[in-house]
mmCIF file of C-alpha atoms and ligand atoms in Angstrom:
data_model
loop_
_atom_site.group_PDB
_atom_site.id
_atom_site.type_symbol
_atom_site.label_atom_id
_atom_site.label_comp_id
_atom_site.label_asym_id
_atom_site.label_seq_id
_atom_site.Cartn_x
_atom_site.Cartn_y
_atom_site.Cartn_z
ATOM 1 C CA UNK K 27 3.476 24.199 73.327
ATOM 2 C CA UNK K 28 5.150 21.582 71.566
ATOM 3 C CA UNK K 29 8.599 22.276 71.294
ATOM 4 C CA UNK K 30 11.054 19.820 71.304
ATOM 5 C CA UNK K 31 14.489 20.406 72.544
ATOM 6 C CA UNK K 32 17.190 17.972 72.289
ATOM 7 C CA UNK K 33 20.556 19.032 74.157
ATOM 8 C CA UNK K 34 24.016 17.285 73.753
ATOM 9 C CA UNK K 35 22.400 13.824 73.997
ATOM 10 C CA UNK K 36 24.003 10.288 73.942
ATOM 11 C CA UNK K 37 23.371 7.052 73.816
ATOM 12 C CA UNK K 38 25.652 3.693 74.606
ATOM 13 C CA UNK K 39 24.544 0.331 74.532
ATOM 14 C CA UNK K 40 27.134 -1.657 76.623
ATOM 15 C CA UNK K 41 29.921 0.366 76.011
ATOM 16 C CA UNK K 42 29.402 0.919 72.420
ATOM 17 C CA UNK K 43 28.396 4.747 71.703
ATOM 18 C CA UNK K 44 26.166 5.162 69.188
ATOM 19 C CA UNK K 45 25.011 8.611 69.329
ATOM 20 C CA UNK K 46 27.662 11.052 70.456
ATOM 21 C CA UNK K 47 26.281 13.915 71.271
ATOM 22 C CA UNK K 48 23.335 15.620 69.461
ATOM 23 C CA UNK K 49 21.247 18.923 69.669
ATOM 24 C CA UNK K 50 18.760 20.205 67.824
ATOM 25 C CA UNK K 51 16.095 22.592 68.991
ATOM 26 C CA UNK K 52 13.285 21.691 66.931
ATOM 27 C CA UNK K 53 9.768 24.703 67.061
ATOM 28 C CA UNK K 54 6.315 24.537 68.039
ATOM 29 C CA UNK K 55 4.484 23.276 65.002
ATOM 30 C CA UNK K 56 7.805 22.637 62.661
ATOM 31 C CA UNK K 57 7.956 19.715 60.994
ATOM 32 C CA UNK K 58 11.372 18.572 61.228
ATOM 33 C CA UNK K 59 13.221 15.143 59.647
ATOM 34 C CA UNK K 60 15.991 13.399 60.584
ATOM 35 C CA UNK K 61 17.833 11.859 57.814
ATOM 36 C CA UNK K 62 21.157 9.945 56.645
ATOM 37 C CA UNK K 63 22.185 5.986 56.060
ATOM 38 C CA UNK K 64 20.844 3.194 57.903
ATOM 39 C CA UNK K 65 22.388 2.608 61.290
ATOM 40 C CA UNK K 66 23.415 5.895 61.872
ATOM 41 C CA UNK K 67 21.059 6.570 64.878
ATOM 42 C CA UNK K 68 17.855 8.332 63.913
ATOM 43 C CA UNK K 69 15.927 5.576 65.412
ATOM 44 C CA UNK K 70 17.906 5.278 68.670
ATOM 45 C CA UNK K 71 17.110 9.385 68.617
ATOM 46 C CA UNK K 72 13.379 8.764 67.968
ATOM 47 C CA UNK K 73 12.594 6.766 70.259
ATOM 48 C CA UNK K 74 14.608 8.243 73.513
ATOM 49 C CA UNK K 75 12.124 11.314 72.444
ATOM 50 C CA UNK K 76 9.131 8.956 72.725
ATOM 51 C CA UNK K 77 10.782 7.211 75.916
ATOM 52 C CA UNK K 78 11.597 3.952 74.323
ATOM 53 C CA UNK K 79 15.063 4.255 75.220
ATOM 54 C CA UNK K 80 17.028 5.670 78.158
ATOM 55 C CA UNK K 81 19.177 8.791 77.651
ATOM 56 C CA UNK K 82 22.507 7.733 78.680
ATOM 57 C CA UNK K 83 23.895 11.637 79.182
ATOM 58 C CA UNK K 84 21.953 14.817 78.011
ATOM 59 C CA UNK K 85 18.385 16.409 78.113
ATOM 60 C CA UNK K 86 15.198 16.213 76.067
ATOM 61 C CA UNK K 87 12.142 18.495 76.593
ATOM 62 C CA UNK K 88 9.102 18.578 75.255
ATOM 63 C CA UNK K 89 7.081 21.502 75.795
ATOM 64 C CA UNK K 90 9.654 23.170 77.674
ATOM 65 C CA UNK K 91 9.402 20.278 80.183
ATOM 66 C CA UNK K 92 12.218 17.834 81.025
ATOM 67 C CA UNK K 93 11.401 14.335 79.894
ATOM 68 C CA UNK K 94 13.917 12.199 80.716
ATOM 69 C CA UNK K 95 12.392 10.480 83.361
ATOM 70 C CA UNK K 96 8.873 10.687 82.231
ATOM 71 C CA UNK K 97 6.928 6.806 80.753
ATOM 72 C CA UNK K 98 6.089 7.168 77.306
ATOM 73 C CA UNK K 99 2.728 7.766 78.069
ATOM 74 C CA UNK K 100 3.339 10.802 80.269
ATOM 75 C CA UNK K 101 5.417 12.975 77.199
ATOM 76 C CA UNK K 102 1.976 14.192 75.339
ATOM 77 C CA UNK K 103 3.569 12.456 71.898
ATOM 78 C CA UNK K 104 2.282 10.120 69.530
ATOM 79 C CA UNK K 105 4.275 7.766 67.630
ATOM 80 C CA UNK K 106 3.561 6.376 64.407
ATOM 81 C CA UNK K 107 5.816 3.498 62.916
ATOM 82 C CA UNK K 108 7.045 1.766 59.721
ATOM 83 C CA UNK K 109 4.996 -1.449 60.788
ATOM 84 C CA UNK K 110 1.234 0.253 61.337
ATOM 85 C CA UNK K 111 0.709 -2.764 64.191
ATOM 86 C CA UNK K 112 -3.402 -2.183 63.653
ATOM 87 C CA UNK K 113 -5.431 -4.492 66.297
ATOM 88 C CA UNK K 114 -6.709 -7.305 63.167
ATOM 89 C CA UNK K 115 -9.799 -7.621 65.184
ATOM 90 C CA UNK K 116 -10.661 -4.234 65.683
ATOM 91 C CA UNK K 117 -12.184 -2.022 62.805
ATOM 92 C CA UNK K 118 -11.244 1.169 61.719
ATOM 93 C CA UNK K 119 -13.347 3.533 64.112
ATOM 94 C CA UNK K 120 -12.005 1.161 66.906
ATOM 95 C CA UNK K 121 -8.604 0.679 66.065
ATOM 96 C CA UNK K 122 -8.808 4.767 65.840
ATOM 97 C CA UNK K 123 -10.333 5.188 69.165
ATOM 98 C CA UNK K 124 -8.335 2.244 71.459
ATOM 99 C CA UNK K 125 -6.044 4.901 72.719
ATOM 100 C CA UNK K 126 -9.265 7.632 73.714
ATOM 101 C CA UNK K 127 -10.925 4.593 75.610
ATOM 102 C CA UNK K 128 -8.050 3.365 77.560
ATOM 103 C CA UNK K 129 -7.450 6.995 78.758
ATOM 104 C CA UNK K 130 -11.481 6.854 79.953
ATOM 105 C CA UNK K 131 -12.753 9.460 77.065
ATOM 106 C CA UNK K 132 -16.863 9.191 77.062
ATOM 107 C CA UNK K 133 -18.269 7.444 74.399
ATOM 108 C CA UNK K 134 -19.355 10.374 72.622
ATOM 109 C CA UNK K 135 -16.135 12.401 72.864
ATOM 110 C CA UNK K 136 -14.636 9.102 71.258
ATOM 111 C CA UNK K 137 -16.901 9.146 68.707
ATOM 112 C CA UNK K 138 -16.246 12.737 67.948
ATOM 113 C CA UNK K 139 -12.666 12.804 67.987
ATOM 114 C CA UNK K 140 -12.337 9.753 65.455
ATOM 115 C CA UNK K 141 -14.922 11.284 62.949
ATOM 116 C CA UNK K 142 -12.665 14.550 63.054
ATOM 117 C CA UNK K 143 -9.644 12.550 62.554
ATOM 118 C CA UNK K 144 -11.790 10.251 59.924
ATOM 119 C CA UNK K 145 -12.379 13.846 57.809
ATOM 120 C CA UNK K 146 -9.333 14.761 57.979
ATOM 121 C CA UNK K 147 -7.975 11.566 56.634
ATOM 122 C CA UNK K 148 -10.597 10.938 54.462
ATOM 123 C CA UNK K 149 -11.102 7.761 56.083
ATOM 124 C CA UNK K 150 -15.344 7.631 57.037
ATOM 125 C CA UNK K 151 -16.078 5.588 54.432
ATOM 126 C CA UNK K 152 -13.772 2.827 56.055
ATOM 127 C CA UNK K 153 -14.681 3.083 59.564
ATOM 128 C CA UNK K 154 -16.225 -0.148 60.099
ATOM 129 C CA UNK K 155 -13.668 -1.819 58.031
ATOM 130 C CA UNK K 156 -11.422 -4.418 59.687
ATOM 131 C CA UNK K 157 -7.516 -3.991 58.602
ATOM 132 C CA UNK K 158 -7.448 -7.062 56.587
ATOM 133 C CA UNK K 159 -9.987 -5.122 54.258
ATOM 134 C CA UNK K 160 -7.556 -2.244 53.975
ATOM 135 C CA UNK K 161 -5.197 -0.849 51.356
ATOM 136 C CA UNK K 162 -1.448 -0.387 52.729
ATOM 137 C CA UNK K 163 -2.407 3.387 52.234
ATOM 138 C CA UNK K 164 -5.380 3.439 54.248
ATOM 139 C CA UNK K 165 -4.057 1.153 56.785
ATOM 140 C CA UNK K 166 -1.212 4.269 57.124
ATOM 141 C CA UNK K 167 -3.570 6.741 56.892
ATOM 142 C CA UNK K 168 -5.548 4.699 59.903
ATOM 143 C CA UNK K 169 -2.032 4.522 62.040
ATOM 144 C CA UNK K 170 -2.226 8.340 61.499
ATOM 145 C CA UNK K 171 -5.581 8.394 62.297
ATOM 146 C CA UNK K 172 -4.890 7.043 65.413
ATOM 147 C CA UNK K 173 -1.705 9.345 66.385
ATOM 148 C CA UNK K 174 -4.003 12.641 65.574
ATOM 149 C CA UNK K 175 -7.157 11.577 67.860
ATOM 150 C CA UNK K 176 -5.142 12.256 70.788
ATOM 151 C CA UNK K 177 -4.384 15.412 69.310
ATOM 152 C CA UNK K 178 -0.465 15.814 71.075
ATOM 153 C CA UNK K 179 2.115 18.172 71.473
ATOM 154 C CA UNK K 180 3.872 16.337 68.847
ATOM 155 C CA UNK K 181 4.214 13.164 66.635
ATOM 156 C CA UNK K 182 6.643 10.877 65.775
ATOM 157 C CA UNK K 183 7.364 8.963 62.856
ATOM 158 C CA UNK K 184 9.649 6.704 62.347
ATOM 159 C CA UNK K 185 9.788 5.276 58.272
ATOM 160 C CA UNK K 186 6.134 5.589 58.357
ATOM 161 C CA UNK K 187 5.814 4.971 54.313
ATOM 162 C CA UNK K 188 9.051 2.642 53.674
ATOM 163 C CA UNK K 189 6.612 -0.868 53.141
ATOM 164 C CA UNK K 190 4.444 1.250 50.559
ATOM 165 C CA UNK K 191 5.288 1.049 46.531
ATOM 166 C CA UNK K 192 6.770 3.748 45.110
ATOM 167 C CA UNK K 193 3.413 5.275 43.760
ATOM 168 C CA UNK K 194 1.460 5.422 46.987
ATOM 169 C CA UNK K 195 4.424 6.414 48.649
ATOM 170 C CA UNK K 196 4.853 9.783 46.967
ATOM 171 C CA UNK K 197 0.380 10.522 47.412
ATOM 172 C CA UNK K 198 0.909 10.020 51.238
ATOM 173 C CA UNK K 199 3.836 12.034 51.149
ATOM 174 C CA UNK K 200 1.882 14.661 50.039
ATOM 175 C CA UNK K 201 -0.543 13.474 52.600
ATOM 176 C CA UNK K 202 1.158 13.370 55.606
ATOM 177 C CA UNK K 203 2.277 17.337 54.059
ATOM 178 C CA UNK K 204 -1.134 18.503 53.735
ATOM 179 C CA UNK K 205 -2.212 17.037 56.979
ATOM 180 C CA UNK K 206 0.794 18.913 58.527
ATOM 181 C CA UNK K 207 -0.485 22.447 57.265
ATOM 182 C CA UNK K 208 -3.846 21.682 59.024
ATOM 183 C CA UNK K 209 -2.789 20.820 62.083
ATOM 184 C CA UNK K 210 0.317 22.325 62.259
ATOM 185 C CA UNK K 211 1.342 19.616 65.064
ATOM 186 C CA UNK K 212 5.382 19.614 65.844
ATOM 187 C CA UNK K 213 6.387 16.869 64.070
ATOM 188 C CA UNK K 214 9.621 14.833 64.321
ATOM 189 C CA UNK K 215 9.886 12.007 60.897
ATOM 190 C CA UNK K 216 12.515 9.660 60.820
ATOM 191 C CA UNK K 217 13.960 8.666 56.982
ATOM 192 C CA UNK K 218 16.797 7.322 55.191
ATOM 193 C CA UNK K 219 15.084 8.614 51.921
ATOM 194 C CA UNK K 220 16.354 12.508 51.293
ATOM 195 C CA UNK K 221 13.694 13.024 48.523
ATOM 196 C CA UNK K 222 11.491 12.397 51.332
ATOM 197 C CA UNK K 223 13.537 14.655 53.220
ATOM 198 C CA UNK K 224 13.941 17.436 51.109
ATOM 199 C CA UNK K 225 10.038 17.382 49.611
ATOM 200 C CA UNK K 226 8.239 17.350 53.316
ATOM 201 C CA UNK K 227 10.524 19.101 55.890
ATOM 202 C CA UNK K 228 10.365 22.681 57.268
ATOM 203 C CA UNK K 229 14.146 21.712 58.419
ATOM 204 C CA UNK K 230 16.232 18.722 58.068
ATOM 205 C CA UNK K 231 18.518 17.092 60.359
ATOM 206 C CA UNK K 232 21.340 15.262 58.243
ATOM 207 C CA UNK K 233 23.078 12.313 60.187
ATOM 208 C CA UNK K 234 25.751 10.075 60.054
ATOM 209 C CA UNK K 235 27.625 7.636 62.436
ATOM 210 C CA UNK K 236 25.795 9.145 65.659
ATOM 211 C CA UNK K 237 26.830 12.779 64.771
ATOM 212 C CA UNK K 238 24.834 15.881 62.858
ATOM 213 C CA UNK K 239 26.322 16.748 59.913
ATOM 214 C CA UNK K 240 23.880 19.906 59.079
ATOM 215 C CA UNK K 241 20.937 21.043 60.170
ATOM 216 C CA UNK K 242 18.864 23.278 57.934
ATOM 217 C CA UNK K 243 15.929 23.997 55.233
ATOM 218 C CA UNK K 244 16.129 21.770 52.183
ATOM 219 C CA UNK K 245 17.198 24.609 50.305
ATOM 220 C CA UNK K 246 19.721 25.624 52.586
ATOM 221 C CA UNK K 247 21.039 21.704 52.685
ATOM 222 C CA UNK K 248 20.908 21.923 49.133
ATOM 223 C CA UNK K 249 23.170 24.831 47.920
ATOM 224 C CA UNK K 250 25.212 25.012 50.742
ATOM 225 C CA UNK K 251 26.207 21.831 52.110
ATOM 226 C CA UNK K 252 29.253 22.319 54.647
ATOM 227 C CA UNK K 253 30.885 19.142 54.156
ATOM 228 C CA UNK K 254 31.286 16.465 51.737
ATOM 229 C CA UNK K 255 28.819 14.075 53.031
ATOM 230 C CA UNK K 256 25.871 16.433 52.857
ATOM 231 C CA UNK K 257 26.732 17.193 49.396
ATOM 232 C CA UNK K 258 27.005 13.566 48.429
ATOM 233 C CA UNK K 259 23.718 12.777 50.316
ATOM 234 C CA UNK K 260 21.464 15.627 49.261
ATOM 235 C CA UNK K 261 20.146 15.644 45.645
ATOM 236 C CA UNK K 262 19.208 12.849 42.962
ATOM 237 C CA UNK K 263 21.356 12.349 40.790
ATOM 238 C CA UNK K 264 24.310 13.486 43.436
ATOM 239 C CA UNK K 265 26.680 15.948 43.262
ATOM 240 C CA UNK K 266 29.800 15.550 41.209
ATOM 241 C CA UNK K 267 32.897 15.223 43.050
ATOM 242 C CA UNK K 268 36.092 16.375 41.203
ATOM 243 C CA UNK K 269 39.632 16.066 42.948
ATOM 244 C CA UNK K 270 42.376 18.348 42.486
ATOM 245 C CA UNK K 271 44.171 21.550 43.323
ATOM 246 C CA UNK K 272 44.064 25.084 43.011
ATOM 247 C CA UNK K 273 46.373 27.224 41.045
ATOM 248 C CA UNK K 274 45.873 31.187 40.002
ATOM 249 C CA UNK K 275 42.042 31.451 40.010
ATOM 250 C CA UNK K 276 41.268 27.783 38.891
ATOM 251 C CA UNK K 277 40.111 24.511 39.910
ATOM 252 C CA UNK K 278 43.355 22.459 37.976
ATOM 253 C CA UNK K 279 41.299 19.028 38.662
ATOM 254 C CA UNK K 280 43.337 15.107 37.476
ATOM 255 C CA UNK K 281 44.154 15.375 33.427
ATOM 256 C CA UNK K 282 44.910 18.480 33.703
ATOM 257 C CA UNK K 283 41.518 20.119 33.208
ATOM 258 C CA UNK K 284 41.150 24.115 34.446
ATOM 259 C CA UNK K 285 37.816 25.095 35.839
ATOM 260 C CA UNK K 286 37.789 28.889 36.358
ATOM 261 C CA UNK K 287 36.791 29.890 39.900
ATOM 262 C CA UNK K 288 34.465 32.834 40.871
ATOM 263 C CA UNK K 289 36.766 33.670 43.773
ATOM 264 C CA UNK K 290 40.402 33.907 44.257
ATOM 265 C CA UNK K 291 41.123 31.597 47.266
ATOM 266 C CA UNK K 292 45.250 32.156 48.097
ATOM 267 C CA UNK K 293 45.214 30.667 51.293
ATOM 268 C CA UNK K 294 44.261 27.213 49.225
ATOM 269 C CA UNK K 295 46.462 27.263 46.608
ATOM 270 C CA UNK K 296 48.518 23.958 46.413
ATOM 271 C CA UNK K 297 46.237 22.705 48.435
ATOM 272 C CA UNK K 298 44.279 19.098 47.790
ATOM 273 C CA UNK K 299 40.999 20.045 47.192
ATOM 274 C CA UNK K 300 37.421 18.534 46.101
ATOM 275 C CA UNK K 301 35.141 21.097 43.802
ATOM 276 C CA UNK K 302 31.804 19.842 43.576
ATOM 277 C CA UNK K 303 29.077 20.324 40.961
ATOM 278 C CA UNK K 304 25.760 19.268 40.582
ATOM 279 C CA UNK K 305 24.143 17.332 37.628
ATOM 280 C CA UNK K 306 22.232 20.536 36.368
ATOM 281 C CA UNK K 307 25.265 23.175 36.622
ATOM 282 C CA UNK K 308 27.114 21.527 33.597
ATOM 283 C CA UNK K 309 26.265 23.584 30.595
ATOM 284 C CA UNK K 310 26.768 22.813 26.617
ATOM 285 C CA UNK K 311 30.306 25.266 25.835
ATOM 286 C CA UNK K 312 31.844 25.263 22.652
ATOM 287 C CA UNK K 313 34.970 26.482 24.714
ATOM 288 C CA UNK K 314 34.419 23.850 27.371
ATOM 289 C CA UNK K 315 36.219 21.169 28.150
ATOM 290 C CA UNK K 316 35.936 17.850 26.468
ATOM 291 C CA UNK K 317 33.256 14.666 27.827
ATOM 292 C CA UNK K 318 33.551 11.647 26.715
ATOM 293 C CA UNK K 319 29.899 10.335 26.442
ATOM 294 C CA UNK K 320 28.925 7.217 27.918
ATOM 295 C CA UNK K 321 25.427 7.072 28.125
ATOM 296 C CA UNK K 322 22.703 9.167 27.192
ATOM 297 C CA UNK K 323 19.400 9.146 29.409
ATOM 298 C CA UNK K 324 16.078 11.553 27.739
ATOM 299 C CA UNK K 325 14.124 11.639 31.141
ATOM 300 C CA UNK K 326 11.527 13.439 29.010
ATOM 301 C CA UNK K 327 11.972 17.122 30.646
ATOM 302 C CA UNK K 328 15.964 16.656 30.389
ATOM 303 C CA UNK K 329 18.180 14.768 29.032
ATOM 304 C CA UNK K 330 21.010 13.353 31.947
ATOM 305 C CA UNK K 331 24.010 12.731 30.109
ATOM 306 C CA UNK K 332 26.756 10.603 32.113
ATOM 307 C CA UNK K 333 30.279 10.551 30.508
ATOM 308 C CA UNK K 334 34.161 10.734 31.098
ATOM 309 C CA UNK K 335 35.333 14.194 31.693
ATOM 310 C CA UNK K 336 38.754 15.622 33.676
ATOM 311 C CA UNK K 337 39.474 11.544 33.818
ATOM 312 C CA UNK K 338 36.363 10.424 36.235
ATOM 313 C CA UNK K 339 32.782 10.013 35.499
ATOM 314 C CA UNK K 340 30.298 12.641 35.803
ATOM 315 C CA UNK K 341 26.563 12.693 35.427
ATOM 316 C CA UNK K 342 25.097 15.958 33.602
ATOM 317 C CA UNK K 343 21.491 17.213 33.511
ATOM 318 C CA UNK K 344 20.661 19.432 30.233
ATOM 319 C CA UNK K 345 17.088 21.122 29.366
ATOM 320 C CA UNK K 346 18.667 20.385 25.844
ATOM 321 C CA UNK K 347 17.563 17.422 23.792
ATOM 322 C CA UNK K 348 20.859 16.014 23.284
ATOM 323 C CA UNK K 349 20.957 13.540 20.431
ATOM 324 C CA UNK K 350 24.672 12.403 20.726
ATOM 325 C CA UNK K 351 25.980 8.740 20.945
ATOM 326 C CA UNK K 352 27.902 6.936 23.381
ATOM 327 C CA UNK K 353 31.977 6.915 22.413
ATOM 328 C CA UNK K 354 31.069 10.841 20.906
ATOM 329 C CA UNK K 355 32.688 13.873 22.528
ATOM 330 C CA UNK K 356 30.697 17.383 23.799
ATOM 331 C CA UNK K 357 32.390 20.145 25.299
ATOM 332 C CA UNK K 358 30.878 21.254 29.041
ATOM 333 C CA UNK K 359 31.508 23.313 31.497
ATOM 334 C CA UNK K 360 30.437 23.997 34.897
ATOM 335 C CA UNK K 361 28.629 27.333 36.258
ATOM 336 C CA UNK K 362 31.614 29.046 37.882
ATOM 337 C CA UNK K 363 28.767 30.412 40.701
ATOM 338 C CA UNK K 364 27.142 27.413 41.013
ATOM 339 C CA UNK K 365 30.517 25.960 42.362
ATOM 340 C CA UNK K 366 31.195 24.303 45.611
ATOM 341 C CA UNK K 367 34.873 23.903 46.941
ATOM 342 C CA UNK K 368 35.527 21.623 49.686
ATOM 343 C CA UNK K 369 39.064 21.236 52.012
ATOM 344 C CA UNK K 370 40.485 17.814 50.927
ATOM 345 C CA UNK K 371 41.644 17.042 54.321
ATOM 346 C CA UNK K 372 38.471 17.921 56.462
ATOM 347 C CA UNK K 373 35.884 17.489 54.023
ATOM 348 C CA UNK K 374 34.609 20.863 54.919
ATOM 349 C CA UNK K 375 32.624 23.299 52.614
ATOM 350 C CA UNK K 376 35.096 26.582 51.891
ATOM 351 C CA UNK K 377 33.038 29.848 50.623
ATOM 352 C CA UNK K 378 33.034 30.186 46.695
HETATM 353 N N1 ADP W 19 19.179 -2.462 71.311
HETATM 354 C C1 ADP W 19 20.376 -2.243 70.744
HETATM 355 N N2 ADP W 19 21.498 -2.810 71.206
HETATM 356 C C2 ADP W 19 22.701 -2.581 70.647
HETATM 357 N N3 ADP W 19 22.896 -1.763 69.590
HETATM 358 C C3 ADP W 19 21.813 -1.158 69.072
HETATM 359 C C4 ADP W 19 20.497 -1.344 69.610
HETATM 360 N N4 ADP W 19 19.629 -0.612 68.891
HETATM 361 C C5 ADP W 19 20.372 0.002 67.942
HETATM 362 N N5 ADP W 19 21.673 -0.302 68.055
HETATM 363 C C6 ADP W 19 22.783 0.184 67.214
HETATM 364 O O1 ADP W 19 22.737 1.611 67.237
HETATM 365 C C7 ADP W 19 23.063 2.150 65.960
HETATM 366 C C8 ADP W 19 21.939 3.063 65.496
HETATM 367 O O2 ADP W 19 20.795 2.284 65.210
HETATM 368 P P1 ADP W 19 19.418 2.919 64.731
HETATM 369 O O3 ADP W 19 19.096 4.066 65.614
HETATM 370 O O4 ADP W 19 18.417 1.820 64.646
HETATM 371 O O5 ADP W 19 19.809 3.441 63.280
HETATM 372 P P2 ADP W 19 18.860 4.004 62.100
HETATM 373 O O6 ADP W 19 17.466 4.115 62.616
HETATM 374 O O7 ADP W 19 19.479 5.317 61.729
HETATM 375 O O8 ADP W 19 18.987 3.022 60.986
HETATM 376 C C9 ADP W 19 23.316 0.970 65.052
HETATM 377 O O9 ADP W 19 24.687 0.761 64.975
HETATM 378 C C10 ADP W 19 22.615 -0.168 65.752
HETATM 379 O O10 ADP W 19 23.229 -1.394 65.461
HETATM 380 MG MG1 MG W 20 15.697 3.163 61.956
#
């Protein structure tokens, strides 16, 4: 019962648009994060869900029920933000509970509900802990805690793990995952990060300047971006971008390097064009064309070479050890079927 359907919305402050028009139709139980730079309106989106904001023009149901015009506490959601804003002087089990007592729960339903969110967290051994006594982790896990006692039709993050280091970041992503499978809650998460993205999400929203750019499964996002800024935003290290043209079955990118294409693509030929490539879909070729090696990078696992090649720099991933040393030449090429063309005027993905 808690989908969440969001249908041609806007906002304007003043007369400043800043979201121009969005839908997404988002499943009972899916897990679903919006994502792109900062500014570009995923908070603004957030929090006209949670009724934070007005909707200047559009609709927004929740549980197949119009919302619009429904307080915050009427929408069955719970909201969890960046800044955990735990009550200093109440302890755990309280903090957990406020929201159970306002809304006149007994006592012992209280108590019930926060020991079944406490499990779930692994938070009981905390529970008459005050904040100040907490770990940035637990104290997340407690603003979770209290988001999941009033068990809703959906919750709502919004940067929930951007103050955390890097470490405890990636456990409560995992976390906030795991948590998701048990309770299979709808779930709506708000990040600029797309490895937090692309390593939580059933679906992801990709946004930019107010608009959607894509909406699908990592995966999906991932080998078939349909525009430019998708494929620049998805994937660490990002996609090469080569410039250039098309001429009798190959990518004729600046220095006059040929790529050979999978696909014959007349209607394009002459055309200004961008052919994309990602980091891991370079391969050593002794027939290959020539890279100029700037740096060489063993992560361990692979090494990333980055280096000059068809005049721009690229960034290459190899399962090889390579030993070579910056100034030194290898010959590469890209995997003509792990290709991606893209219209130079409209930035738009073509097939293969
Ligand atoms: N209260 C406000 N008044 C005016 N402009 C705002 C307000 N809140 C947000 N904005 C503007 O709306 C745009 C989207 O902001 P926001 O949703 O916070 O972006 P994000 O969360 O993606 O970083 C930004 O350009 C921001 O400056
Ligand atoms: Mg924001």
């Amino acid at each position: 019962m808690g989908a969440v359907s969001i249908s041609d919305v806007r906002k304007s402050y003043g007369n400043v648009e800043v979201l121009h028009g969005v839908s997404i139709d988002i499943e009972d139980g899916e897990f679903v994060i919006l994502v792109g730079p900062s500014g570009c309106g995923k908070s603004t989106l957030l929090r006209m869900i949670a009724g934070l904001e007005d909707v200047t023009s559009g609709k927004i149901s929740i549980g197949g029920r119009v919302v619009n015009e429904l307080a915050p506490k009427d929408r069955d959601i719970a909201m969890v933000f960046q800044s955990y804003a735990l009550y200093p002087h109440m302890t755990v089990e309280q903090n957990m509970g406020f929201s159970l007592m306002l809304q006149r729960a007994s006592k012992e339903d209280v108590r019930k509900r926060v020991a079944a969110a406490a499990a779930i967290l692994g938070l009981q051994p905390y529970l008459a802990r005050y904040p100040r006594h907490l770990s940035g982790g637990q104290r997340q896990r407690v603003a979770m805690g209290r988001a999941i006692v009033r068990n809703p039709a959906a919750f709502l993050f919004d940067e929930p793990l951007s103050n955390l280091d890097a470490k405890l970041r990636v456990q409560m992503r995992s976390e906030i995952k795991q948590n998701h499978q048990r309770l299979k809650t709808t779930t709506v998460y708000v990040t600029h990060d797309q490895i937090e993205a692309m390593t939580m999400a059933d679906r992801i929203v990709v946004m930019h300047d107010g608009v959607i750019e894509q909406i699908g499964t990592p995966l999906e996002l991932y080998d078939s971006p349909a525009n430019l800024f998708v494929a620049g935003f998805i994937g660490s290290p990002g996609m090469n971008m080569l410039d250039g043209t098309i001429a009798d079955g190959n990518f004729v990118a600046a220095g006059g390097v040929t790529i050979p294409l999978p696909t014959h693509h007349s209607t394009y030929i002459g055309k200004r064009m961008t052919l994309g490539i990602r980091p891991e879909h370079f391969r050593l070729d002794v027939n290959g064309a020539v890279a100029e090696i700037i740096t060489v990078e063993p992560t361990g696992s692979e090494t990333h070479i980055v280096a000059r090649f068809a005049n721009q720099e690229i960034v290459g991933a190899f399962r090889e050890r390579i030993t070579a040393s910056p100034g030194e030449e290898i010959r590469i090429s890209p995997e003509g079927d792990a290709i991606h063309l893209f219209d130079g005027e409209t930035g738009k993905r073509i097939a293969r």
